Short mmCIF file of C-alpha atoms and ligand atoms in Angstrom, two decimals:
data_model
loop_
_atom_site.label_atom_id
_atom_site.label_comp_id
_atom_site.label_asym_id
_atom_site.label_seq_id
_atom_site.Cartn_x
_atom_site.Cartn_y
_atom_site.Cartn_z
CA MET A 1 -4.50 -4.09 18.86
CA ASP A 2 -4.53 -0.37 18.17
CA SER A 3 -2.48 -0.72 14.34
CA THR A 4 -0.01 -3.32 13.33
CA GLN A 5 1.58 0.03 11.99
CA GLU A 6 1.67 1.79 15.50
CA GLU A 7 2.73 -2.29 17.34
CA ALA A 8 6.03 -1.73 14.46
CA LYS A 9 6.21 2.05 16.09
CA ARG A 10 6.59 0.52 19.77
CA LEU A 11 8.35 -2.22 18.95
CA TYR A 12 11.06 0.92 17.42
CA ARG A 13 11.35 3.03 19.92
CA ASN A 14 11.96 0.27 22.11
CA ARG A 15 14.86 -0.87 20.35
CA GLU A 16 12.53 -4.56 19.91
CA LEU A 17 11.82 -4.35 15.70
CA VAL A 18 14.06 -6.53 13.36
CA ASN A 19 14.08 -6.79 9.78
CA GLY A 20 11.54 -8.16 8.05
CA THR A 21 8.96 -8.81 11.01
CA ILE A 22 5.88 -9.33 10.32
CA ILE A 23 2.61 -8.09 12.69
CA TRP A 24 -0.50 -9.92 12.03
CA ALA A 25 -3.95 -8.36 13.72
CA LYS A 26 -6.88 -10.40 13.97
CA GLU A 27 -8.68 -7.37 14.52
CA GLN A 28 -8.11 -3.33 15.07
CA SER A 29 -10.03 -0.95 17.17
CA LEU A 30 -7.83 2.08 15.24
CA GLY A 31 -6.70 0.66 11.71
CA LYS A 32 -4.94 3.55 10.12
CA GLY A 33 -5.87 4.34 5.94
CA ARG A 34 -3.80 7.01 3.43
CA HIS A 35 -4.65 10.05 4.18
CA GLY A 36 -5.59 9.75 8.23
CA ARG A 37 -8.84 8.22 7.35
CA LYS A 38 -9.98 5.72 9.69
CA TRP A 39 -9.33 1.66 8.15
CA TYR A 40 -11.81 -0.51 9.66
CA SER A 41 -10.39 -3.58 10.41
CA PRO A 42 -12.99 -6.07 12.26
CA LYS A 43 -11.96 -9.73 12.65
CA GLY A 44 -12.42 -12.29 10.52
CA LYS A 45 -13.25 -9.42 7.84
CA GLY A 46 -9.86 -9.47 6.80
CA ILE A 47 -5.64 -9.55 6.48
CA TRP A 48 -4.27 -6.69 8.65
CA PHE A 49 -0.10 -6.55 8.68
CA THR A 50 2.29 -4.97 8.89
CA TYR A 51 5.55 -6.08 7.10
CA ALA A 52 8.95 -3.68 8.39
CA PHE A 53 11.63 -3.60 6.63
CA LYS A 54 15.27 -2.19 6.01
CA THR A 55 15.48 -0.57 2.12
CA SER A 56 18.48 1.13 0.63
CA LEU A 57 15.99 3.51 -1.17
CA ARG A 58 16.02 7.01 -0.45
CA GLY A 59 13.85 10.17 -1.53
CA LYS A 60 10.98 9.87 -3.49
CA GLU A 61 11.80 6.38 -5.61
CA LEU A 62 10.78 4.94 -1.65
CA ASN A 63 7.61 5.79 -3.81
CA LEU A 64 8.22 2.98 -5.97
CA LEU A 65 8.03 0.25 -3.11
CA ASN A 66 4.07 1.47 -3.02
CA LEU A 67 3.89 0.48 -6.26
CA ALA A 68 5.64 -2.83 -5.56
CA ALA A 69 3.56 -3.85 -3.07
CA ALA A 70 0.67 -3.62 -4.94
CA LEU A 71 2.22 -6.10 -7.84
CA GLY A 72 2.69 -8.17 -4.65
CA VAL A 73 -1.32 -8.04 -3.61
CA VAL A 74 -2.15 -8.68 -7.27
CA ASP A 75 0.18 -11.59 -7.52
CA ALA A 76 -0.92 -12.73 -4.78
CA LEU A 77 -4.72 -12.38 -5.65
CA GLU A 78 -3.95 -14.03 -9.41
CA ASP A 79 -3.25 -16.83 -7.46
CA LEU A 80 -6.40 -17.26 -6.28
CA GLY A 81 -7.86 -16.60 -10.14
CA LEU A 82 -9.04 -13.29 -9.66
CA LYS A 83 -7.42 -10.29 -12.11
CA ALA A 84 -6.90 -7.73 -9.64
CA PHE A 85 -6.19 -3.29 -11.60
CA LEU A 86 -4.54 -0.67 -9.94
CA LYS A 87 -5.49 2.97 -8.69
CA TRP A 88 -2.55 4.86 -8.83
CA PRO A 89 -0.66 4.45 -5.67
CA ASN A 90 -1.67 1.07 -3.95
CA ASP A 91 -5.26 0.63 -4.08
CA VAL A 92 -5.86 -2.70 -6.02
CA ILE A 93 -9.02 -3.33 -7.41
CA LEU A 94 -11.89 -5.96 -8.01
CA SER A 95 -14.23 -5.42 -10.80
CA ASP A 96 -14.33 -1.74 -10.09
CA LYS A 97 -13.92 -1.89 -5.92
CA LYS A 98 -11.45 -1.23 -3.72
CA VAL A 99 -10.75 -5.01 -2.07
CA CYS A 100 -7.06 -3.98 -0.49
CA GLY A 101 -5.40 -0.96 0.84
CA VAL A 102 -1.13 0.17 0.78
CA LEU A 103 0.42 2.39 3.77
CA LEU A 104 3.31 3.15 3.04
CA GLU A 105 5.07 5.24 6.60
CA ALA A 106 8.51 5.74 7.32
CA LEU A 107 11.01 5.85 9.96
CA PHE A 108 13.80 8.25 10.76
CA GLU A 109 16.57 8.25 12.43
CA GLY A 110 17.88 11.79 12.42
CA ASP A 111 18.22 12.00 8.96
CA ASN A 112 19.09 7.77 8.84
CA LEU A 113 16.07 6.32 7.39
CA ALA A 114 15.94 3.01 9.91
CA PHE A 115 12.83 1.11 9.17
CA CYS A 116 10.06 0.42 5.74
CA LEU A 117 6.13 0.24 7.88
CA LEU A 118 4.80 -1.61 4.93
CA GLY A 119 0.75 -1.76 6.23
CA ILE A 120 -1.58 -4.25 4.33
CA GLY A 121 -5.18 -4.63 4.89
CA LEU A 122 -7.02 -6.65 2.70
CA ASN A 123 -10.81 -7.51 2.60
CA LEU A 124 -11.29 -11.08 3.00
CA LYS A 125 -15.11 -10.55 3.70
CA ASP A 126 -17.57 -7.23 3.15
CA ILE A 127 -17.24 -4.28 5.75
CA ASP A 128 -20.38 -2.74 5.78
CA GLU A 129 -18.53 0.01 7.16
CA VAL A 130 -16.46 0.59 3.72
CA PRO A 131 -20.44 0.01 1.65
CA GLY A 132 -17.76 0.90 -1.86
CA SER A 133 -15.57 -1.67 -1.03
CA THR A 134 -15.35 -5.50 -2.00
CA SER A 135 -13.87 -8.22 -0.68
CA LEU A 136 -12.09 -12.24 -2.18
CA GLU A 137 -15.48 -13.77 -0.40
CA ARG A 138 -17.77 -11.54 -3.13
CA GLU A 139 -15.22 -12.10 -5.74
CA LEU A 140 -14.66 -15.56 -5.63
CA GLY A 141 -18.56 -16.69 -4.62
CA GLY A 142 -16.38 -18.80 -1.36
CA SER A 143 -14.76 -18.60 1.67
CA LEU A 144 -11.02 -19.32 2.29
CA SER A 145 -9.10 -19.95 5.02
CA GLU A 146 -7.05 -16.69 6.98
CA ASP A 147 -4.09 -18.04 7.22
CA PHE A 148 -4.20 -19.64 3.85
CA VAL A 149 -4.13 -16.13 2.09
CA PHE A 150 -2.24 -14.47 4.71
CA LYS A 151 0.87 -16.87 3.72
CA LYS A 152 0.17 -16.32 -0.41
CA LEU A 153 -0.40 -12.90 0.37
CA VAL A 154 3.07 -12.24 2.28
CA ASP A 155 4.93 -14.13 -0.12
CA SER A 156 3.84 -12.09 -2.95
CA VAL A 157 4.43 -8.97 -1.13
CA VAL A 158 7.80 -9.41 0.02
CA ASN A 159 9.30 -11.18 -2.88
CA SER A 160 7.45 -8.32 -4.98
CA ILE A 161 9.43 -5.85 -2.10
CA GLY A 162 12.31 -7.52 -3.04
CA LEU A 163 12.67 -6.89 -6.57
CA VAL A 164 12.41 -3.37 -6.42
CA GLU A 165 15.99 -1.95 -5.51
CA LYS A 166 17.16 -4.74 -8.26
CA GLU A 167 14.69 -4.10 -11.14
CA LYS A 168 13.04 -1.06 -10.87
CA GLU A 169 11.96 -0.86 -14.69
CA VAL A 170 10.26 -4.22 -14.74
CA VAL A 171 8.51 -3.00 -11.14
CA LEU A 172 7.37 0.68 -13.51
CA SER A 173 6.70 -1.80 -16.36
CA ARG A 174 4.04 -4.78 -15.02
CA TYR A 175 2.27 -1.72 -13.10
CA ARG A 176 1.84 0.36 -16.03
CA ASN A 177 0.64 -2.07 -17.03
CA LEU A 178 -2.20 -2.81 -14.75
CA CYS A 179 -3.09 1.25 -14.09
CA LEU A 180 -6.77 2.20 -14.14
CA THR A 181 -5.01 5.85 -13.76
CA LEU A 182 -3.61 6.47 -15.70
CA GLY A 183 -4.77 8.57 -18.95
CA LYS A 184 -7.94 9.28 -16.16
CA GLU A 185 -8.59 12.92 -15.46
CA VAL A 186 -7.60 13.13 -11.83
CA SER A 187 -8.25 15.73 -9.36
CA PHE A 188 -5.68 16.87 -6.87
CA LYS A 189 -4.38 19.64 -4.15
CA ARG A 190 -1.78 21.35 -4.27
CA ASN A 191 -0.79 24.32 -1.84
CA GLY A 192 -4.51 23.99 -0.87
CA THR A 193 -5.86 24.67 -4.32
CA LEU A 194 -7.56 21.75 -6.24
CA LEU A 195 -5.57 20.84 -9.38
CA LYS A 196 -7.49 18.59 -12.61
CA GLY A 197 -5.42 17.05 -15.52
CA LYS A 198 -5.48 13.59 -17.07
CA ALA A 199 -2.75 11.37 -15.52
CA ILE A 200 -0.24 10.65 -18.61
CA GLU A 201 2.55 8.04 -17.46
CA LEU A 202 4.72 7.63 -14.53
CA SER A 203 7.47 8.84 -13.50
CA SER A 204 11.10 6.88 -13.02
CA ASP A 205 10.40 7.37 -9.43
CA GLY A 206 6.72 5.86 -9.21
CA GLY A 207 5.23 9.27 -9.49
CA LEU A 208 2.36 9.78 -12.03
CA ILE A 209 2.85 12.40 -13.88
CA VAL A 210 -0.37 14.81 -14.71
CA ASP A 211 -1.21 17.24 -17.66
CA VAL A 212 -2.64 20.63 -16.10
CA ASN A 213 -3.57 22.10 -19.36
CA GLY A 214 -0.40 21.69 -20.55
CA ARG A 215 1.29 22.32 -17.43
CA ILE A 216 3.32 18.91 -16.25
CA GLU A 217 2.71 18.36 -12.14
CA VAL A 218 3.97 15.11 -10.79
CA LEU A 219 1.86 13.95 -7.63
CA TYR A 220 3.47 11.47 -5.36
CA ALA A 221 1.73 9.27 -2.41
CA GLU A 222 2.34 10.83 1.14
CA LEU A 223 4.89 9.32 3.27
CA VAL A 224 4.44 9.97 6.69
CA GLU A 225 7.54 10.14 8.56
CA ASP A 226 7.99 9.43 11.96
CA VAL A 227 10.55 11.04 13.41
CA ARG A 228 11.99 10.27 17.16
C1 BTN B 1 -5.56 3.05 2.73
O1 BTN B 1 -6.23 3.66 3.38
O2 BTN B 1 -5.71 2.54 1.81
C2 BTN B 1 -4.13 1.78 3.59
C3 BTN B 1 -5.15 1.91 4.22
C4 BTN B 1 -4.01 0.23 5.39
C5 BTN B 1 -4.21 -0.23 5.62
C6 BTN B 1 -3.66 -2.06 7.06
S1 BTN B 1 -4.25 -2.64 7.87
C7 BTN B 1 -3.12 -2.98 8.76
C8 BTN B 1 -2.13 -1.91 8.16
N1 BTN B 1 -2.47 -0.76 9.65
C9 BTN B 1 -2.65 -0.60 10.13
O3 BTN B 1 -3.23 0.50 11.12
N2 BTN B 1 -3.08 0.73 8.54
C10 BTN B 1 -2.37 -0.57 7.63
#
């Protein structure tokens, strides 16, 4: 299909989207990454899926879902014998290279949050178009069944998302321990200006607290809002 995120939106518009739906594509012709980037999703090279769910979280706290999803991926990789780390907000890193990305979009019905669409793209094999990335097979030095990895990933991610509403602190402290961004220099754009600072902490709603020459800025992952 074009993109599992777009398929979820089509189901939603047709009033066919059910809480807990998972859409799994073997291949995407128009896979979407964060910041409007293309996400390469060739057949047989990765796990590309969207999990559509409802949440009682609102506003900036929705960012915690990004962190929890990334932690779920880390858990699944740990079961496969791999030690993954995180780049804020939700890149999953093996051997200093990205192996998995997470895209969270929110669907609104007027002012009300209807669904969250959590898109996960995990490279099983190397993607030639994305030279700086890595894959599970490269890191493990062997091949894996798509079905096996998909099931493991879904279980871990759904479980981790389920913890956010009641166990925010657990999510935050686990994330902190695995986050490669904390303590590092980061650059970001604010009102069109490029700023540089040091990432010092996570905020209680999953933002990144950055010290820009003594002034504190809190960054949030963009949440694409789709208004019907
Ligand atoms: C990122 O930029 O790191 C996020 C990548 C998210 C890719 C996944 S693949 C399944 C789902 N469908 C899409 O079109 N994108 C997400």
